Amino acid sequence: MTDMLVPLYKLPPAKPVAEGIVIRRAIGPEMHVVCDFAEKHFSRNWASECAVAMAAQPANVLVAVENGKLLGFACYDATAKGFFGPTGVDEAARGRGVGAALLMATLQAMRDAGYVYAVIGGAGPIEFYKSQCGAIEIPGSTPGIYGDMLR
Ligand SMILES: CC(C)(COP(=O)(O)OP(=O)(O)OC[C@H]1O[C@@H](n2cnc3c(N)ncnc32)[C@H](O)[C@@H]1OP(=O)(O)O)[C@@H](O)C(=O)NCCC(=O)NCCS
C-alpha cells in the first residue's frame, strides 16, 4: 500500500452530506465508543490509532452521527504528524457520502491546524482519494512507516 499526498491549499468544496447526518469533532467521553467501533468494524490496530487521536485535546477525530448512532470516523495525526487516517464507515452506511464528508471535514481541520499538505498513510482505496481530494501517490512510499511495526 502506498502513501498519498493531498495539497490542502486547493481542496475542492465539500459536497453536502445526506440530511440527518452530522459530521463533527469527537470529544473525550466518546473515546471508548470510537475505539470499540474501529475494532468491531475494522481492526485492533485501527482502534489503537483512534485511541492516540482521541487523546489529543481537542480530539483529532471527526465522527459521522445519525440519530445518535456512529456511522463512521476519520482521524488525523494518529500514527504520525500530518497523517490522515485511519477512516472507516460502517458497511451498512456506505455509498451515502459519509466517507467523503468525513474526509473533507478532516482535511479542512488539518488545514486549519496549519498543515499545507496531508499524507494518507498506507492508502487503501486509491481511486477514492484521487477523485475526492486530488491525492497523488508518493513514489517509493511502500511499505512506509507501517513496514516493520509490531503485530
Ligand atoms: C472508503 C470508505 C471510507 C468510503 O466511504 P463511503 O461512505 O462509502 O464513501 P462515499 O459514499 O462518501 O463515496 C464518495 C465517492 O467516492 C466513491 N468511492 C467510495 N468508495 C470507493 C472506493 N473504495 N474506491 C473508489 N471510489 C470509491 C463513491 O463512488 C463516491 O463517488 P461519487 O462522488 O462519484 O458519487 C468506505 O468504503 C470504507 O470504510 N472502507 C473500508 C475502510 C477503508 O478502506 N478506509 C480507508 C483506509 S486508507
CSV table of N, CA and C and ligand atoms in Angstrom, one decimal:
chain,number,residue,atom,x,y,z
A,1,MET,N,0.8,-1.2,0.0
A,1,MET,CA,0.0,0.0,0.0
A,1,MET,C,0.9,1.2,0.0
A,2,THR,N,0.5,2.2,-0.8
A,2,THR,CA,1.3,3.4,-1.0
A,2,THR,C,0.8,4.5,-0.1
A,3,ASP,N,1.6,5.5,0.2
A,3,ASP,CA,1.2,6.7,0.8
A,3,ASP,C,0.7,7.7,-0.3
A,4,MET,N,-0.2,8.6,0.1
A,4,MET,CA,-0.6,9.6,-0.9
A,4,MET,C,-0.5,11.0,-0.3
A,5,LEU,N,-0.3,11.9,-1.2
A,5,LEU,CA,-0.1,13.3,-0.8
A,5,LEU,C,-1.3,14.2,-1.2
A,6,VAL,N,-1.8,15.0,-0.3
A,6,VAL,CA,-3.0,15.8,-0.6
A,6,VAL,C,-2.6,17.3,-0.4
A,7,PRO,N,-2.7,18.1,-1.4
A,7,PRO,CA,-2.5,19.5,-1.2
A,7,PRO,C,-3.7,20.2,-0.6
A,8,LEU,N,-3.5,20.7,0.6
A,8,LEU,CA,-4.7,21.2,1.4
A,8,LEU,C,-5.0,22.7,0.9
A,9,TYR,N,-4.1,23.3,0.2
A,9,TYR,CA,-4.4,24.7,-0.2
A,9,TYR,C,-5.3,24.8,-1.4
A,10,LYS,N,-5.7,23.7,-2.0
A,10,LYS,CA,-6.6,23.7,-3.1
A,10,LYS,C,-7.6,22.6,-3.0
A,11,LEU,N,-8.2,22.5,-1.7
A,11,LEU,CA,-9.2,21.4,-1.5
A,11,LEU,C,-10.4,21.8,-2.3
A,12,PRO,N,-11.0,20.8,-3.0
A,12,PRO,CA,-12.3,21.0,-3.6
A,12,PRO,C,-13.4,21.3,-2.6
A,13,PRO,N,-14.4,22.1,-2.9
A,13,PRO,CA,-15.5,22.3,-2.0
A,13,PRO,C,-16.2,21.0,-1.5
A,14,ALA,N,-16.5,20.9,-0.2
A,14,ALA,CA,-17.2,19.7,0.3
A,14,ALA,C,-18.6,19.6,-0.3
A,15,LYS,N,-19.0,18.4,-0.6
A,15,LYS,CA,-20.4,18.1,-1.1
A,15,LYS,C,-21.2,18.0,0.1
A,16,PRO,N,-22.5,18.3,0.0
A,16,PRO,CA,-23.4,18.2,1.2
A,16,PRO,C,-23.6,16.7,1.5
A,17,VAL,N,-23.6,16.4,2.8
A,17,VAL,CA,-23.9,15.0,3.3
A,17,VAL,C,-25.4,14.8,3.4
A,18,ALA,N,-25.8,13.6,3.4
A,18,ALA,CA,-27.3,13.3,3.4
A,18,ALA,C,-27.9,13.9,4.7
A,19,GLU,N,-29.2,14.4,4.5
A,19,GLU,CA,-29.9,15.0,5.6
A,19,GLU,C,-30.0,14.1,6.8
A,20,GLY,N,-29.8,14.7,8.0
A,20,GLY,CA,-29.8,14.0,9.2
A,20,GLY,C,-28.5,13.4,9.7
A,21,ILE,N,-27.5,13.5,8.9
A,21,ILE,CA,-26.2,13.1,9.3
A,21,ILE,C,-25.3,14.3,9.7
A,22,VAL,N,-24.8,14.2,10.9
A,22,VAL,CA,-23.9,15.3,11.4
A,22,VAL,C,-22.5,14.8,11.4
A,23,ILE,N,-21.6,15.7,10.8
A,23,ILE,CA,-20.2,15.5,10.9
A,23,ILE,C,-19.6,16.5,11.9
A,24,ARG,N,-19.0,16.0,12.9
A,24,ARG,CA,-18.4,16.8,14.0
A,24,ARG,C,-17.2,16.2,14.6
A,25,ARG,N,-16.5,17.0,15.4
A,25,ARG,CA,-15.3,16.6,16.1
A,25,ARG,C,-15.8,15.7,17.3
A,26,ALA,N,-15.1,14.6,17.5
A,26,ALA,CA,-15.4,13.8,18.7
A,26,ALA,C,-14.9,14.5,20.0
A,27,ILE,N,-15.5,14.1,21.1
A,27,ILE,CA,-15.0,14.6,22.4
A,27,ILE,C,-14.5,13.4,23.3
A,28,GLY,N,-13.7,13.7,24.3
A,28,GLY,CA,-13.1,12.7,25.1
A,28,GLY,C,-14.0,11.6,25.6
A,29,PRO,N,-15.2,11.9,26.2
A,29,PRO,CA,-16.0,10.8,26.7
A,29,PRO,C,-16.5,9.8,25.6
A,30,GLU,N,-16.3,10.1,24.4
A,30,GLU,CA,-16.7,9.2,23.3
A,30,GLU,C,-15.5,8.3,22.9
A,31,MET,N,-14.4,8.4,23.6
A,31,MET,CA,-13.2,7.6,23.2
A,31,MET,C,-13.5,6.1,23.1
A,32,HIS,N,-14.2,5.6,24.1
A,32,HIS,CA,-14.5,4.1,24.0
A,32,HIS,C,-15.4,3.8,22.9
A,33,VAL,N,-16.3,4.7,22.6
A,33,VAL,CA,-17.3,4.4,21.5
A,33,VAL,C,-16.6,4.3,20.2
A,34,VAL,N,-15.7,5.3,20.0
A,34,VAL,CA,-15.0,5.3,18.7
A,34,VAL,C,-14.0,4.2,18.6
A,35,CYS,N,-13.3,3.9,19.7
A,35,CYS,CA,-12.3,2.8,19.6
A,35,CYS,C,-13.0,1.4,19.5
A,36,ASP,N,-14.1,1.2,20.2
A,36,ASP,CA,-14.9,0.0,20.0
A,36,ASP,C,-15.4,-0.2,18.6
A,37,PHE,N,-15.9,0.9,18.0
A,37,PHE,CA,-16.4,0.9,16.6
A,37,PHE,C,-15.3,0.5,15.7
A,38,ALA,N,-14.1,1.1,15.9
A,38,ALA,CA,-13.0,0.8,15.0
A,38,ALA,C,-12.5,-0.7,15.1
A,39,GLU,N,-12.6,-1.2,16.3
A,39,GLU,CA,-12.1,-2.6,16.5
A,39,GLU,C,-13.2,-3.5,15.9
A,40,LYS,N,-14.5,-3.2,16.2
A,40,LYS,CA,-15.6,-4.1,15.7
A,40,LYS,C,-15.6,-4.2,14.2
A,41,HIS,N,-15.5,-3.0,13.5
A,41,HIS,CA,-15.7,-3.0,12.1
A,41,HIS,C,-14.4,-3.1,11.3
A,42,PHE,N,-13.3,-2.8,11.9
A,42,PHE,CA,-12.0,-2.8,11.2
A,42,PHE,C,-10.9,-3.7,11.9
A,43,SER,N,-10.2,-3.1,12.8
A,43,SER,CA,-9.1,-3.9,13.4
A,43,SER,C,-8.6,-3.3,14.8
A,44,ARG,N,-7.9,-4.1,15.5
A,44,ARG,CA,-7.3,-3.6,16.8
A,44,ARG,C,-6.3,-2.5,16.5
A,45,ASN,N,-5.6,-2.6,15.4
A,45,ASN,CA,-4.6,-1.6,15.0
A,45,ASN,C,-5.3,-0.2,14.9
A,46,TRP,N,-6.4,-0.3,14.2
A,46,TRP,CA,-7.1,1.0,14.0
A,46,TRP,C,-7.7,1.5,15.3
A,47,ALA,N,-8.1,0.6,16.2
A,47,ALA,CA,-8.6,1.1,17.5
A,47,ALA,C,-7.5,1.8,18.2
A,48,SER,N,-6.3,1.2,18.1
A,48,SER,CA,-5.1,1.8,18.8
A,48,SER,C,-4.9,3.2,18.2
A,49,GLU,N,-4.9,3.4,16.9
A,49,GLU,CA,-4.7,4.7,16.3
A,49,GLU,C,-5.8,5.7,16.7
A,50,CYS,N,-7.0,5.2,16.8
A,50,CYS,CA,-8.1,6.0,17.3
A,50,CYS,C,-7.9,6.5,18.7
A,51,ALA,N,-7.3,5.6,19.5
A,51,ALA,CA,-7.1,6.0,20.9
A,51,ALA,C,-6.0,7.1,21.0
A,52,VAL,N,-5.0,7.0,20.1
A,52,VAL,CA,-4.0,8.1,20.1
A,52,VAL,C,-4.6,9.4,19.6
A,53,ALA,N,-5.4,9.4,18.6
A,53,ALA,CA,-6.0,10.6,18.0
A,53,ALA,C,-7.0,11.2,19.0
A,54,MET,N,-7.8,10.3,19.7
A,54,MET,CA,-8.8,10.7,20.7
A,54,MET,C,-8.1,11.4,21.9
A,55,ALA,N,-6.9,11.0,22.2
A,55,ALA,CA,-6.2,11.6,23.4
A,55,ALA,C,-5.7,13.0,23.2
A,56,ALA,N,-5.8,13.5,22.0
A,56,ALA,CA,-5.4,14.9,21.7
A,56,ALA,C,-6.5,15.8,22.3
A,57,GLN,N,-6.1,17.0,22.5
A,57,GLN,CA,-7.1,18.0,23.0
A,57,GLN,C,-7.1,19.2,22.2
A,58,PRO,N,-8.1,19.5,21.4
A,58,PRO,CA,-9.3,18.7,21.1
A,58,PRO,C,-8.9,17.4,20.3
A,59,ALA,N,-9.8,16.5,20.4
A,59,ALA,CA,-9.6,15.2,19.7
A,59,ALA,C,-9.3,15.4,18.2
A,60,ASN,N,-8.4,14.6,17.7
A,60,ASN,CA,-8.1,14.7,16.2
A,60,ASN,C,-8.9,13.6,15.5
A,61,VAL,N,-10.2,13.6,15.8
A,61,VAL,CA,-11.1,12.6,15.3
A,61,VAL,C,-12.4,13.3,14.9
A,62,LEU,N,-12.8,13.1,13.7
A,62,LEU,CA,-14.1,13.6,13.2
A,62,LEU,C,-15.1,12.4,13.1
A,63,VAL,N,-16.3,12.5,13.6
A,63,VAL,CA,-17.3,11.4,13.5
A,63,VAL,C,-18.5,11.8,12.7
A,64,ALA,N,-19.1,10.8,12.1
A,64,ALA,CA,-20.4,11.0,11.4
A,64,ALA,C,-21.5,10.3,12.3
A,65,VAL,N,-22.5,11.1,12.6
A,65,VAL,CA,-23.6,10.6,13.6
A,65,VAL,C,-24.9,10.8,12.9
A,66,GLU,N,-25.8,9.7,13.1
A,66,GLU,CA,-27.2,9.8,12.6
A,66,GLU,C,-28.1,9.3,13.7
A,67,ASN,N,-29.0,10.1,14.2
A,67,ASN,CA,-29.9,9.6,15.2
A,67,ASN,C,-29.2,9.0,16.4
A,68,GLY,N,-28.1,9.6,16.8
A,68,GLY,CA,-27.3,9.1,18.0
A,68,GLY,C,-26.4,7.9,17.7
A,69,LYS,N,-26.4,7.5,16.4
A,69,LYS,CA,-25.6,6.3,16.1
A,69,LYS,C,-24.4,6.7,15.3
A,70,LEU,N,-23.2,6.1,15.7
A,70,LEU,CA,-22.0,6.3,15.0
A,70,LEU,C,-22.0,5.6,13.7
A,71,LEU,N,-21.8,6.4,12.6
A,71,LEU,CA,-21.7,5.7,11.2
A,71,LEU,C,-20.3,5.6,10.7
A,72,GLY,N,-19.4,6.4,11.2
A,72,GLY,CA,-18.0,6.4,10.7
A,72,GLY,C,-17.2,7.4,11.4
A,73,PHE,N,-15.9,7.3,11.2
A,73,PHE,CA,-14.9,8.2,11.8
A,73,PHE,C,-13.7,8.5,10.9
A,74,ALA,N,-13.0,9.5,11.2
A,74,ALA,CA,-11.7,9.8,10.5
A,74,ALA,C,-10.8,10.5,11.4
A,75,CYS,N,-9.5,10.1,11.4
A,75,CYS,CA,-8.5,10.6,12.4
A,75,CYS,C,-7.5,11.4,11.6
A,76,TYR,N,-6.8,12.2,12.3
A,76,TYR,CA,-5.5,12.7,11.8
A,76,TYR,C,-4.5,12.8,12.9
A,77,ASP,N,-3.2,12.9,12.5
A,77,ASP,CA,-2.1,13.0,13.5
A,77,ASP,C,-2.2,11.8,14.4
A,78,ALA,N,-2.6,10.6,14.0
A,78,ALA,CA,-2.7,9.4,14.8
A,78,ALA,C,-1.3,8.7,14.9
A,79,THR,N,-0.9,8.2,13.7
A,79,THR,CA,0.4,7.5,13.7
A,79,THR,C,1.6,8.4,13.5
A,80,ALA,N,1.4,9.5,12.7
A,80,ALA,CA,2.4,10.5,12.5
A,80,ALA,C,1.8,11.8,12.3
A,81,LYS,N,2.6,12.9,12.6
A,81,LYS,CA,2.1,14.2,12.3
A,81,LYS,C,1.9,14.4,10.8
A,82,GLY,N,0.8,15.0,10.5
A,82,GLY,CA,0.5,15.3,9.1
A,82,GLY,C,-0.2,14.1,8.4
A,83,PHE,N,-0.4,13.0,9.1
A,83,PHE,CA,-1.1,11.9,8.5
A,83,PHE,C,-2.6,12.0,8.7
A,84,PHE,N,-3.3,11.7,7.6
A,84,PHE,CA,-4.7,11.5,7.6
A,84,PHE,C,-5.0,10.0,7.8
A,85,GLY,N,-6.0,9.6,8.6
A,85,GLY,CA,-6.4,8.2,8.8
A,85,GLY,C,-6.0,7.7,10.2
A,86,PRO,N,-6.6,6.5,10.5
A,86,PRO,CA,-7.5,5.8,9.7
A,86,PRO,C,-8.9,6.4,9.6
A,87,THR,N,-9.6,5.9,8.6
A,87,THR,CA,-11.0,6.3,8.4
A,87,THR,C,-11.8,5.1,8.0
A,88,GLY,N,-13.0,5.1,8.5
A,88,GLY,CA,-13.9,4.0,8.1
A,88,GLY,C,-15.3,4.3,8.3
A,89,VAL,N,-16.2,3.7,7.5
A,89,VAL,CA,-17.6,3.9,7.6
A,89,VAL,C,-18.3,2.5,7.7
A,90,ASP,N,-19.2,2.4,8.6
A,90,ASP,CA,-20.0,1.1,8.8
A,90,ASP,C,-20.5,0.7,7.4
A,91,GLU,N,-20.3,-0.6,7.1
A,91,GLU,CA,-20.6,-1.1,5.8
A,91,GLU,C,-22.1,-0.8,5.4
A,92,ALA,N,-23.0,-0.8,6.4
A,92,ALA,CA,-24.4,-0.6,6.1
A,92,ALA,C,-24.6,0.9,5.8
A,93,ALA,N,-23.7,1.8,6.0
A,93,ALA,CA,-23.9,3.2,5.8
A,93,ALA,C,-23.1,3.7,4.6
A,94,ARG,N,-22.4,2.8,3.9
A,94,ARG,CA,-21.6,3.3,2.8
A,94,ARG,C,-22.4,3.7,1.6
A,95,GLY,N,-21.8,4.5,0.7
A,95,GLY,CA,-22.5,4.9,-0.5
A,95,GLY,C,-23.4,6.1,-0.3
A,96,ARG,N,-23.4,6.7,0.9
A,96,ARG,CA,-24.3,7.8,1.1
A,96,ARG,C,-23.5,9.1,1.3
A,97,GLY,N,-22.3,9.1,0.9
A,97,GLY,CA,-21.5,10.4,1.0
A,97,GLY,C,-20.8,10.6,2.4
A,98,VAL,N,-20.9,9.6,3.3
A,98,VAL,CA,-20.4,9.8,4.6
A,98,VAL,C,-18.8,9.8,4.6
A,99,GLY,N,-18.3,8.8,3.9
A,99,GLY,CA,-16.8,8.7,3.8
A,99,GLY,C,-16.2,10.0,3.2
A,100,ALA,N,-16.8,10.5,2.2
A,100,ALA,CA,-16.3,11.7,1.5
A,100,ALA,C,-16.4,12.9,2.5
A,101,ALA,N,-17.6,13.0,3.2
A,101,ALA,CA,-17.8,14.1,4.1
A,101,ALA,C,-16.8,14.1,5.3
A,102,LEU,N,-16.5,12.9,5.8
A,102,LEU,CA,-15.5,12.8,6.9
A,102,LEU,C,-14.1,13.2,6.3
A,103,LEU,N,-13.8,12.7,5.1
A,103,LEU,CA,-12.5,13.0,4.5
A,103,LEU,C,-12.4,14.5,4.4
A,104,MET,N,-13.4,15.2,3.8
A,104,MET,CA,-13.2,16.6,3.6
A,104,MET,C,-13.2,17.4,4.9
A,105,ALA,N,-14.0,17.1,5.9
A,105,ALA,CA,-14.0,17.8,7.1
A,105,ALA,C,-12.7,17.6,7.9
A,106,THR,N,-12.1,16.4,7.8
A,106,THR,CA,-10.8,16.2,8.4
A,106,THR,C,-9.7,16.9,7.7
A,107,LEU,N,-9.7,16.9,6.4
A,107,LEU,CA,-8.6,17.6,5.7
A,107,LEU,C,-8.8,19.1,6.0
A,108,GLN,N,-10.0,19.6,6.1
A,108,GLN,CA,-10.1,21.0,6.4
A,108,GLN,C,-9.6,21.3,7.8
A,109,ALA,N,-9.9,20.4,8.8
A,109,ALA,CA,-9.3,20.5,10.1
A,109,ALA,C,-7.8,20.6,10.1
A,110,MET,N,-7.2,19.8,9.3
A,110,MET,CA,-5.8,19.7,9.2
A,110,MET,C,-5.3,21.1,8.6
A,111,ARG,N,-6.0,21.6,7.6
A,111,ARG,CA,-5.6,22.9,7.0
A,111,ARG,C,-5.7,23.9,8.1
A,112,ASP,N,-6.8,23.9,8.9
A,112,ASP,CA,-7.0,24.9,9.9
A,112,ASP,C,-5.9,24.8,11.0
A,113,ALA,N,-5.3,23.6,11.2
A,113,ALA,CA,-4.3,23.3,12.2
A,113,ALA,C,-2.9,23.8,11.7
A,114,GLY,N,-2.9,24.2,10.4
A,114,GLY,CA,-1.6,24.8,9.9
A,114,GLY,C,-0.9,23.9,8.8
A,115,TYR,N,-1.4,22.7,8.6
A,115,TYR,CA,-0.7,21.9,7.5
A,115,TYR,C,-1.0,22.4,6.1
A,116,VAL,N,-0.1,22.3,5.3
A,116,VAL,CA,-0.3,22.6,3.9
A,116,VAL,C,-0.5,21.4,3.0
A,117,TYR,N,0.1,20.3,3.4
A,117,TYR,CA,-0.2,19.0,2.8
A,117,TYR,C,-0.6,18.0,3.8
A,118,ALA,N,-1.4,17.0,3.4
A,118,ALA,CA,-1.7,15.9,4.3
A,118,ALA,C,-1.2,14.6,3.6
A,119,VAL,N,-0.7,13.7,4.4
A,119,VAL,CA,-0.3,12.4,3.9
A,119,VAL,C,-1.3,11.3,4.3
A,120,ILE,N,-1.8,10.6,3.3
A,120,ILE,CA,-2.7,9.5,3.6
A,120,ILE,C,-1.8,8.3,3.7
A,121,GLY,N,-1.6,7.8,4.9
A,121,GLY,CA,-0.7,6.7,5.2
A,121,GLY,C,-1.3,5.4,4.8
A,122,GLY,N,-0.5,4.7,4.0
A,122,GLY,CA,-1.0,3.3,3.5
A,122,GLY,C,-2.4,3.3,2.9
A,123,ALA,N,-2.6,4.1,1.9
A,123,ALA,CA,-3.9,4.4,1.4
A,123,ALA,C,-4.5,3.1,0.8
A,124,GLY,N,-5.7,2.8,1.2
A,124,GLY,CA,-6.4,1.6,0.7
A,124,GLY,C,-7.1,1.9,-0.6
A,125,PRO,N,-8.2,2.6,-0.6
A,125,PRO,CA,-8.9,2.8,-1.9
A,125,PRO,C,-8.3,4.1,-2.6
A,126,ILE,N,-7.3,3.8,-3.4
A,126,ILE,CA,-6.5,4.9,-4.0
A,126,ILE,C,-7.4,5.8,-4.9
A,127,GLU,N,-8.3,5.1,-5.6
A,127,GLU,CA,-9.2,5.9,-6.6
A,127,GLU,C,-10.1,6.9,-5.8
A,128,PHE,N,-10.6,6.4,-4.6
A,128,PHE,CA,-11.4,7.2,-3.7
A,128,PHE,C,-10.7,8.5,-3.4
A,129,TYR,N,-9.4,8.4,-3.0
A,129,TYR,CA,-8.7,9.6,-2.6
A,129,TYR,C,-8.3,10.5,-3.8
A,130,LYS,N,-8.0,9.9,-4.9
A,130,LYS,CA,-7.7,10.7,-6.1
A,130,LYS,C,-8.9,11.5,-6.5
A,131,SER,N,-10.1,10.8,-6.5
A,131,SER,CA,-11.3,11.5,-7.0
A,131,SER,C,-11.9,12.5,-6.0
A,132,GLN,N,-11.7,12.3,-4.7
A,132,GLN,CA,-12.4,13.1,-3.7
A,132,GLN,C,-11.5,14.3,-3.3
A,133,CYS,N,-10.2,14.2,-3.3
A,133,CYS,CA,-9.4,15.3,-2.8
A,133,CYS,C,-8.1,15.5,-3.6
A,134,GLY,N,-8.0,15.0,-4.8
A,134,GLY,CA,-6.9,15.3,-5.6
A,134,GLY,C,-5.6,14.7,-5.1
A,135,ALA,N,-5.7,13.6,-4.3
A,135,ALA,CA,-4.4,13.0,-3.8
A,135,ALA,C,-3.6,12.3,-4.9
A,136,ILE,N,-2.3,12.4,-4.7
A,136,ILE,CA,-1.4,11.7,-5.7
A,136,ILE,C,-0.6,10.7,-4.9
A,137,GLU,N,-0.2,9.6,-5.6
A,137,GLU,CA,0.6,8.6,-4.9
A,137,GLU,C,2.0,9.1,-4.8
A,138,ILE,N,2.7,8.8,-3.6
A,138,ILE,CA,4.0,9.2,-3.3
A,138,ILE,C,5.0,8.0,-3.7
A,139,PRO,N,5.8,8.3,-4.8
A,139,PRO,CA,6.7,7.2,-5.2
A,139,PRO,C,7.6,6.7,-4.1
A,140,GLY,N,7.8,5.4,-4.1
A,140,GLY,CA,8.7,4.7,-3.1
A,140,GLY,C,8.2,4.7,-1.7
A,141,SER,N,6.9,4.9,-1.5
A,141,SER,CA,6.4,5.0,-0.1
A,141,SER,C,5.8,3.7,0.4
A,142,THR,N,6.0,2.6,-0.3
A,142,THR,CA,5.6,1.3,0.2
A,142,THR,C,6.8,0.5,0.7
A,143,PRO,N,6.8,0.0,2.0
A,143,PRO,CA,5.6,0.0,2.9
A,143,PRO,C,5.5,1.2,3.8
A,144,GLY,N,6.4,2.1,3.7
A,144,GLY,CA,6.3,3.3,4.5
A,144,GLY,C,6.5,3.0,6.0
A,145,ILE,N,5.8,3.8,6.8
A,145,ILE,CA,6.1,3.8,8.3
A,145,ILE,C,5.5,2.5,8.9
A,146,TYR,N,4.6,1.8,8.2
A,146,TYR,CA,4.0,0.6,8.8
A,146,TYR,C,4.8,-0.6,8.5
A,147,GLY,N,5.8,-0.5,7.8
A,147,GLY,CA,6.6,-1.7,7.3
A,147,GLY,C,7.0,-2.6,8.3
A,148,ASP,N,7.7,-2.2,9.4
A,148,ASP,CA,8.2,-3.1,10.4
A,148,ASP,C,7.6,-3.0,11.7
A,149,MET,N,6.3,-2.6,11.7
A,149,MET,CA,5.6,-2.4,13.0
A,149,MET,C,5.3,-3.8,13.7
A,150,LEU,N,5.3,-3.8,15.0
A,150,LEU,CA,4.9,-5.0,15.8
A,150,LEU,C,3.5,-5.3,15.5
A,151,ARG,N,3.2,-6.6,15.5
A,151,ARG,CA,1.8,-7.1,15.2
A,151,ARG,C,1.4,-8.1,16.3
B,1,LIG,C1,-13.5,4.2,1.7
B,1,LIG,C2,-14.8,4.5,2.6
B,1,LIG,C3,-14.4,5.3,3.8
B,1,LIG,C4,-15.8,5.3,1.7
B,1,LIG,O1,-16.9,5.6,2.4
B,1,LIG,P1,-18.4,5.8,1.8
B,1,LIG,O2,-19.2,6.5,2.8
B,1,LIG,O3,-18.9,4.5,1.2
B,1,LIG,O4,-18.0,6.7,0.5
B,1,LIG,P2,-18.9,7.9,-0.1
B,1,LIG,O5,-20.3,7.4,-0.2
B,1,LIG,O6,-18.7,9.1,0.6
B,1,LIG,O7,-18.3,7.9,-1.6
B,1,LIG,C5,-17.9,9.2,-2.2
B,1,LIG,C6,-17.5,8.9,-3.6
B,1,LIG,O8,-16.3,8.0,-3.5
B,1,LIG,C7,-16.6,6.8,-4.3
B,1,LIG,N1,-16.0,5.7,-3.6
B,1,LIG,C8,-16.4,5.2,-2.4
B,1,LIG,N2,-15.6,4.1,-2.1
B,1,LIG,C9,-14.7,4.0,-3.1
B,1,LIG,C10,-13.7,3.1,-3.3
B,1,LIG,N3,-13.4,2.1,-2.4
B,1,LIG,N4,-12.9,3.2,-4.4
B,1,LIG,C11,-13.2,4.2,-5.3
B,1,LIG,N5,-14.2,5.1,-5.2
B,1,LIG,C12,-15.0,5.0,-4.0
B,1,LIG,C13,-18.1,6.7,-4.4
B,1,LIG,O9,-18.5,6.0,-5.6
B,1,LIG,C14,-18.5,8.2,-4.4
B,1,LIG,O10,-18.3,8.7,-5.8
B,1,LIG,P3,-19.1,10.0,-6.3
B,1,LIG,O11,-18.7,11.2,-5.6
B,1,LIG,O12,-18.8,10.0,-7.8
B,1,LIG,O13,-20.6,9.7,-6.1
B,1,LIG,C15,-15.5,3.2,3.0
B,1,LIG,O14,-15.8,2.4,1.8
B,1,LIG,C16,-14.8,2.3,4.0
B,1,LIG,O15,-15.0,2.5,5.2
B,1,LIG,N6,-14.0,1.4,3.5
B,1,LIG,C17,-13.2,0.4,4.4
B,1,LIG,C18,-12.2,1.1,5.2
B,1,LIG,C19,-11.1,1.8,4.3
B,1,LIG,O16,-10.7,1.3,3.3
B,1,LIG,N7,-10.7,3.0,4.7
B,1,LIG,C20,-9.7,3.8,4.1
B,1,LIG,C21,-8.3,3.3,4.6
B,1,LIG,S1,-7.0,4.3,3.9
